[in-house]
Short mmCIF file of C-alpha atoms and ligand atoms in Angstrom, two decimals:
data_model
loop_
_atom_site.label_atom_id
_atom_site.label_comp_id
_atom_site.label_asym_id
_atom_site.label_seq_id
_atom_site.Cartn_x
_atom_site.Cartn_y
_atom_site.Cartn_z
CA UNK A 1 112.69 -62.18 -21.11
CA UNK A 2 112.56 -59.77 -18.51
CA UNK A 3 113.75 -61.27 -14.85
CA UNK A 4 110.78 -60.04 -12.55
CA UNK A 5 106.82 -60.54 -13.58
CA UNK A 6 103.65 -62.00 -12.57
CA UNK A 7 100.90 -64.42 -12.88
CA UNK A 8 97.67 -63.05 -13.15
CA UNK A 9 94.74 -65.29 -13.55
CA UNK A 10 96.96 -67.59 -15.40
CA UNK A 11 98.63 -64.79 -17.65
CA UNK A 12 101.74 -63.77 -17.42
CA UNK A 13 102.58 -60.27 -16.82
CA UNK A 14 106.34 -58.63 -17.58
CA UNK A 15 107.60 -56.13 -14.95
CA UNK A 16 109.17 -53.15 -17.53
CA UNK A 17 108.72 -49.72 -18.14
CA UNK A 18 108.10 -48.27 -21.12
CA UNK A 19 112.06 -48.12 -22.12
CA UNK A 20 112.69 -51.53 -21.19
CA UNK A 21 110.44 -52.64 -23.20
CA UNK A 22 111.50 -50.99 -26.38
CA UNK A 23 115.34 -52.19 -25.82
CA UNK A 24 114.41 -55.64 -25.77
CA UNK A 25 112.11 -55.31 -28.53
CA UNK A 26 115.04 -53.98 -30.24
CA UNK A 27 116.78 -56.60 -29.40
CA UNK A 28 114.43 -59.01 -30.28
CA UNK A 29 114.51 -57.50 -33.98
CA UNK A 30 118.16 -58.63 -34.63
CA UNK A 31 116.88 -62.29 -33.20
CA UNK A 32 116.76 -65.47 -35.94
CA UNK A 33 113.58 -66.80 -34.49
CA UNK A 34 110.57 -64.62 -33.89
CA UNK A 35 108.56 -63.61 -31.21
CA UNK A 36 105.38 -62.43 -30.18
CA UNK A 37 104.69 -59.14 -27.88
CA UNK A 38 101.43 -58.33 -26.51
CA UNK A 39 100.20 -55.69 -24.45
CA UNK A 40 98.08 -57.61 -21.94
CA UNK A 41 94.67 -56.24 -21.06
CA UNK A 42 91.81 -56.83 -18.51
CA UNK A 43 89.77 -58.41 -21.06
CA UNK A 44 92.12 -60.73 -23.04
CA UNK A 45 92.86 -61.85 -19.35
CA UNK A 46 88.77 -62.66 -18.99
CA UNK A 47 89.05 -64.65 -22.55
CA UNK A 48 92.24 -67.15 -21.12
CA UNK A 49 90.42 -68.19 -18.74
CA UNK A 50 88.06 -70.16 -20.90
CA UNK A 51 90.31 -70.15 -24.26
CA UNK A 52 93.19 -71.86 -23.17
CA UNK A 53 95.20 -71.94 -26.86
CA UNK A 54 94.65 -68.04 -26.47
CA UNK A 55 96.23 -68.20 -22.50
CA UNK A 56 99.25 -70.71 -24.46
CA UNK A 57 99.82 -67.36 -26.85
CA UNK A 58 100.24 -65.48 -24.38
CA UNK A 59 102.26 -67.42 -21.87
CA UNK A 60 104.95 -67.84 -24.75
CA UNK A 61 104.90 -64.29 -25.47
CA UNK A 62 108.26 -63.09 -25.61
CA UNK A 63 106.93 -59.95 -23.66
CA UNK A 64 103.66 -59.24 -22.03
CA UNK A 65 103.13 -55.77 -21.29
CA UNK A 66 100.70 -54.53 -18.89
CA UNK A 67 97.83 -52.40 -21.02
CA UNK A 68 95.08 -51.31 -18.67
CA UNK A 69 95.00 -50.49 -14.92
CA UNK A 70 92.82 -53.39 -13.84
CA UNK A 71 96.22 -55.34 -14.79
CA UNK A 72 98.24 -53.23 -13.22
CA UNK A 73 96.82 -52.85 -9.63
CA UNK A 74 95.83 -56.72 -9.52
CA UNK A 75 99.57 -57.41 -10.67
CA UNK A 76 100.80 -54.90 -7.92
CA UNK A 77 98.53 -56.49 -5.92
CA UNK A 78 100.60 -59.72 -5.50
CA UNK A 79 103.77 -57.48 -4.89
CA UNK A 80 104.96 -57.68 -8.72
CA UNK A 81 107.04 -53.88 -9.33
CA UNK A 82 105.23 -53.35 -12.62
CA UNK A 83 106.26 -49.87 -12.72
CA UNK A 84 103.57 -48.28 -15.34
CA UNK A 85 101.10 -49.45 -18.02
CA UNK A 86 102.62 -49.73 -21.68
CA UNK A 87 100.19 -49.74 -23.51
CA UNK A 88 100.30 -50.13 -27.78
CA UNK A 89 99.33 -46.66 -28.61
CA UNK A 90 102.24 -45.22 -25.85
CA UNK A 91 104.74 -48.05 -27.12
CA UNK A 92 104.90 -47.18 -30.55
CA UNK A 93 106.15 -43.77 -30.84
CA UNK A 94 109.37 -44.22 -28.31
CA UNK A 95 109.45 -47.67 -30.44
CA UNK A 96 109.11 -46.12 -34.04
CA UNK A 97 111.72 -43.60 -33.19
CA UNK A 98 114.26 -46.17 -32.03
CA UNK A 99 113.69 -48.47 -34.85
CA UNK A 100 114.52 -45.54 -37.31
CA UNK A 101 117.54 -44.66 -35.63
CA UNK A 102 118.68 -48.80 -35.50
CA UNK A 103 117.30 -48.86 -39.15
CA UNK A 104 114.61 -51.62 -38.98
CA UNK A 105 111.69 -51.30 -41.08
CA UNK A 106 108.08 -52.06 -39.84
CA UNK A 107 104.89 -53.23 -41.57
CA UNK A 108 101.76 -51.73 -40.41
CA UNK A 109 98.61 -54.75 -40.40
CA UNK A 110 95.26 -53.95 -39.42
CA UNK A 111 92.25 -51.37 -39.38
CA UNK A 112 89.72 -50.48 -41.87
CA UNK A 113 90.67 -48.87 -45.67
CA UNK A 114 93.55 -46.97 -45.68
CA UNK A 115 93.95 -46.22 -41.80
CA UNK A 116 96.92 -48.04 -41.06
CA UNK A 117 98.67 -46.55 -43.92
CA UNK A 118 97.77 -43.29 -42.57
CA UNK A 119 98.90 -44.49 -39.57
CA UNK A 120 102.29 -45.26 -40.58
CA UNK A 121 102.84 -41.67 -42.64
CA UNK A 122 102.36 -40.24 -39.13
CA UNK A 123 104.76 -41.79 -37.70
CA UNK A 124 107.49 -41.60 -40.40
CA UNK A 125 106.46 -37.70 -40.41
CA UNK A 126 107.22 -37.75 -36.55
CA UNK A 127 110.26 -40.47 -36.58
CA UNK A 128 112.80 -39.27 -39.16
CA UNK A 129 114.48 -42.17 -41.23
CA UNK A 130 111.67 -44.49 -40.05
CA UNK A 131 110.95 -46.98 -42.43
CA UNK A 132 107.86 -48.49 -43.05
CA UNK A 133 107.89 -51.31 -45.51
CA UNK A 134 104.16 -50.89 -45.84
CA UNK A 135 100.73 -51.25 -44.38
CA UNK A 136 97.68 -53.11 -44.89
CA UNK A 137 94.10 -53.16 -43.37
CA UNK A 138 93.17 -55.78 -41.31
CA UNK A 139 89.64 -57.03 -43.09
CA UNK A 140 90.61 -60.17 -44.80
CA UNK A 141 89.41 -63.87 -44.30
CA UNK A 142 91.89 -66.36 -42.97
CA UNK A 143 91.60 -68.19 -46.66
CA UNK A 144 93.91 -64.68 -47.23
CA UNK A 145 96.30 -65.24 -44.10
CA UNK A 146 99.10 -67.19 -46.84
CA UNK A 147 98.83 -64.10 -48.82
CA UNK A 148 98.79 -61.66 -46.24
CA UNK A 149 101.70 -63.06 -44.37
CA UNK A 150 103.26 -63.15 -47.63
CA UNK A 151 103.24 -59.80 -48.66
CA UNK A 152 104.65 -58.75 -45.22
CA UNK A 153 107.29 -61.27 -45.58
CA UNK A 154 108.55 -59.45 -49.53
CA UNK A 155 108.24 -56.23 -48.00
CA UNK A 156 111.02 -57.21 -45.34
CA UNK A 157 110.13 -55.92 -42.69
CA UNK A 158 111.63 -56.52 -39.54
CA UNK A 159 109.02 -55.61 -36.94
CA UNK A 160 105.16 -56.27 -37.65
CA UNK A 161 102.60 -53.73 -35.36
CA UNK A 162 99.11 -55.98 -35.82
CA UNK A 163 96.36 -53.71 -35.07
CA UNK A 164 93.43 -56.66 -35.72
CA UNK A 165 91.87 -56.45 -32.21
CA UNK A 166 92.34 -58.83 -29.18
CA UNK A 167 91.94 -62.48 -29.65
CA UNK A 168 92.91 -62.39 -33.68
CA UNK A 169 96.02 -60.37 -33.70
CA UNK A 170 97.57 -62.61 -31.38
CA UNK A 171 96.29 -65.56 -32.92
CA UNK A 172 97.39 -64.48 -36.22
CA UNK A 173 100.58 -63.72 -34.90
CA UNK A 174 100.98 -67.20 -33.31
CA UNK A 175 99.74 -69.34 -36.84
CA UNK A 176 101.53 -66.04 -39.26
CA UNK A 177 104.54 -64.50 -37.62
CA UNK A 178 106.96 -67.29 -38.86
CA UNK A 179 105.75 -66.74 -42.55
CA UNK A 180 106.36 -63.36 -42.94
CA UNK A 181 110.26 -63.41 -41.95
CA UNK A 182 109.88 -60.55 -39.49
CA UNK A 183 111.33 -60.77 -36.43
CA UNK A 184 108.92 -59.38 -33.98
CA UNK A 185 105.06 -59.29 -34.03
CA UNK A 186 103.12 -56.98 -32.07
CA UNK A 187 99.83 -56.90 -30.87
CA UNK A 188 98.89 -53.13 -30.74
CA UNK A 189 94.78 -52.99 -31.03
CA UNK A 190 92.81 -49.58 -31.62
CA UNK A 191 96.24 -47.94 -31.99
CA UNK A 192 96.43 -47.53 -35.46
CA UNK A 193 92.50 -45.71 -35.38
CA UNK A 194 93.94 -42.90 -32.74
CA UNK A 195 97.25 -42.74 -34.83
CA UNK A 196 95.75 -41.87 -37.81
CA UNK A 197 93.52 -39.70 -35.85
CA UNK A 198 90.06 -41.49 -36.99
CA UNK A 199 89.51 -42.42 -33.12
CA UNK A 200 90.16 -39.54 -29.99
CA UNK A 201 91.69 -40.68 -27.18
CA UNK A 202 91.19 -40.00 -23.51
CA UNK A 203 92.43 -36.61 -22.80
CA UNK A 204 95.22 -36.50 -20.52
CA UNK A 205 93.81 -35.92 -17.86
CA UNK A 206 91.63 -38.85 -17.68
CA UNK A 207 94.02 -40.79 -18.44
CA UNK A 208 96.17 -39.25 -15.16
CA UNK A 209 93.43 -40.11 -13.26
CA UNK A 210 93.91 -43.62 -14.53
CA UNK A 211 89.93 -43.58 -16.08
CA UNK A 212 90.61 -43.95 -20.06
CA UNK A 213 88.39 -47.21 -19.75
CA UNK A 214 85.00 -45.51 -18.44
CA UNK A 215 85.45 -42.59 -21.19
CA UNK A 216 85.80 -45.40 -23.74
CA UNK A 217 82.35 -46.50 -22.15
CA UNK A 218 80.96 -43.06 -22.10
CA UNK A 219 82.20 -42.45 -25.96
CA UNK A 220 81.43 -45.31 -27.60
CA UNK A 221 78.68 -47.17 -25.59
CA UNK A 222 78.05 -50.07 -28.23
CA UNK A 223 81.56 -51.35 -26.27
CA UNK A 224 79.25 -51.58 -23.11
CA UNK A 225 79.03 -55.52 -23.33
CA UNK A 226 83.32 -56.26 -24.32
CA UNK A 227 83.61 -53.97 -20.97
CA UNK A 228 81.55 -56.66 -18.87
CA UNK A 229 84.89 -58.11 -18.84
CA UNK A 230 86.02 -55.45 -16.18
CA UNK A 231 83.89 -56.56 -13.36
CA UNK A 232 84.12 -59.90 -14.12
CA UNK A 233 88.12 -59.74 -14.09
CA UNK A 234 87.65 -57.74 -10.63
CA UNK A 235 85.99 -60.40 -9.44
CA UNK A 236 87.94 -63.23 -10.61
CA UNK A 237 91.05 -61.02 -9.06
CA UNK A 238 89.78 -60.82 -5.37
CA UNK A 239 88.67 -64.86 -5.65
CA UNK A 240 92.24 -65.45 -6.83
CA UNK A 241 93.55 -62.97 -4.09
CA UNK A 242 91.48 -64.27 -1.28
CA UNK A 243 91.99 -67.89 -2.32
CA UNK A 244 96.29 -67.16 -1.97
CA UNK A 245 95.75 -66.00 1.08
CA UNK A 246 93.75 -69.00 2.57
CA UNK A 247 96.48 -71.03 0.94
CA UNK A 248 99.42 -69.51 2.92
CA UNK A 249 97.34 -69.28 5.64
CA UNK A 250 96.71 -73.08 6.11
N1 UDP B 301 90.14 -54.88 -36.70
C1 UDP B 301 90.74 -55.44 -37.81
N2 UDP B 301 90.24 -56.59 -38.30
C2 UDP B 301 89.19 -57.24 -37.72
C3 UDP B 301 88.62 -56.69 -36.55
C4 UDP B 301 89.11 -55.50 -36.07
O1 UDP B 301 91.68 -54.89 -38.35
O2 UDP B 301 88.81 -58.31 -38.22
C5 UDP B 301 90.69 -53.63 -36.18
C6 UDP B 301 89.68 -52.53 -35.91
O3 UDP B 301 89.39 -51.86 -37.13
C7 UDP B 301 90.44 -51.69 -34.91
C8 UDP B 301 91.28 -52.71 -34.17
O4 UDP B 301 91.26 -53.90 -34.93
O5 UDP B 301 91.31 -50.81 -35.59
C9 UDP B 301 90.80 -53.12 -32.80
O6 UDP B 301 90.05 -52.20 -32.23
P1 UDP B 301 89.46 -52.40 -30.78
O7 UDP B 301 89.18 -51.05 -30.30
O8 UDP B 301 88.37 -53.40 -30.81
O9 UDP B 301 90.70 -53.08 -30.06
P2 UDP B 301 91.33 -53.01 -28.67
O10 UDP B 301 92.38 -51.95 -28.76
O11 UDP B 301 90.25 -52.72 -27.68
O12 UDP B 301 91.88 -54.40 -28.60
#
């Protein structure tokens, strides 16, 4: 586990840059007993503060990456050197392209139909000698989880990308991971959709200007009420922020 991080709201938050994190992921991958990444954003950070068995997940995440900016500046905030966001979708290609050359496979779990297989032919087209052991969607009822976890587990792979959306994928993780013999679960969310090119992504320049979240409000408005959680977790920041002052204060 990375040496520096910090506690936001409750949640812990890994100082590491994008490279970082892939080496210990790696690293992770040649481990006996697995362990759960997740790329930590402003929302699931909203949910652990009432759902404390979801706050447990990811306290005893083997790496919590910082995913959104709200993270980021309230983590910076508190003096923790997170130096950048790492988010799923940015992860996976420097990750894909170092698991091909370390030759550990990776199973592809989540999104509708065949997305997540289309997913993972774009990345073995961009990451020669990648393998994936396969790829499922991520529509099935936890009567199916046995199953599920069990095809992942004859497929051996080493490295599972879980693309189910924020609370389930690390929940799944948490009750699966151990079944399917992989080594490493990650949480990845939407990335699979922008992968396979089903869902756009900021442009670049948005993104620069660190404002991916309000064109994900402007281009697909039904998310208006999941992105309630972004005031709210400004607000719960400055209360926590104002209330560690008083404390040192006194
Ligand atoms: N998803 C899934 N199974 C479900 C619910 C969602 O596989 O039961 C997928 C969904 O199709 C999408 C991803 O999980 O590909 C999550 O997308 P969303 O944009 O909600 O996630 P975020 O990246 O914001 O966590």
């Amino acid at each position: 586990m990375p040496a520096a991080n910090a506690m936001v709201l409750g949640c812990r938050v890994d100082a590491v840059n994008t490279q970082a994190a892939v080496r210990t992921i790696v690293e992770l991958a040649r481990e006996p007993e697995p362990s759960i990444v997740v790329t930590l954003g402003t929302e699931m950070i909203v949910r652990a503060q009432r759902d404390h068995a979801f706050r447990a997940v990811v306290n005893a995440s083997a790496l919590s990456l910082c995913d959104t900016i709200g993270v980021l500046y309230a983590a910076r905030a508190q003096g923790a050197p997170i130096p950048e966001r790492v988010t799923g979708v940015d992860l996976m290609e420097p990750l894909c392209r170092t698991l091909a050359w370390e030759g550990l496979s990776v199973y592809l779990l989540g999104a509708k139909g065949d997305t997540a297989a289309r997913a993972g032919q774009v990345l073995a087209a961009r990451n020669s000698g990648l393998v994936i052991a396969g790829a499922r969607d991520g529509y099935f009822s936890p009567d199916e989880d046995a199953a599920v976890a069990e095809q992942i587990r004859r497929s051996g792979a080493r490295v599972v990308l879980a693309g189910l959306g924020s609370p389930r994928q690390e929940l799944w993780l948490a009750a699966n991971l151990k079944a399917t013999g992989a080594a490493v679960g990650i949480g990845v969310g939407g990335s699979f959709d922008i992968l396979a090119g089903d869902v756009a992504r900021a442009p670049e320049l948005w993104r620069k200007l660190n404002l991916e979240w309000f064109y994900r409000l402007v281009s697909e408005p039904q998310r208006w009420r999941r992105q309630l959680a972004l005031p709210a977790f400004v607000l719960l920041a400055l209360r926590e922020r104002i209330v560690g002052e008083r404390k040192r204060a006194a």
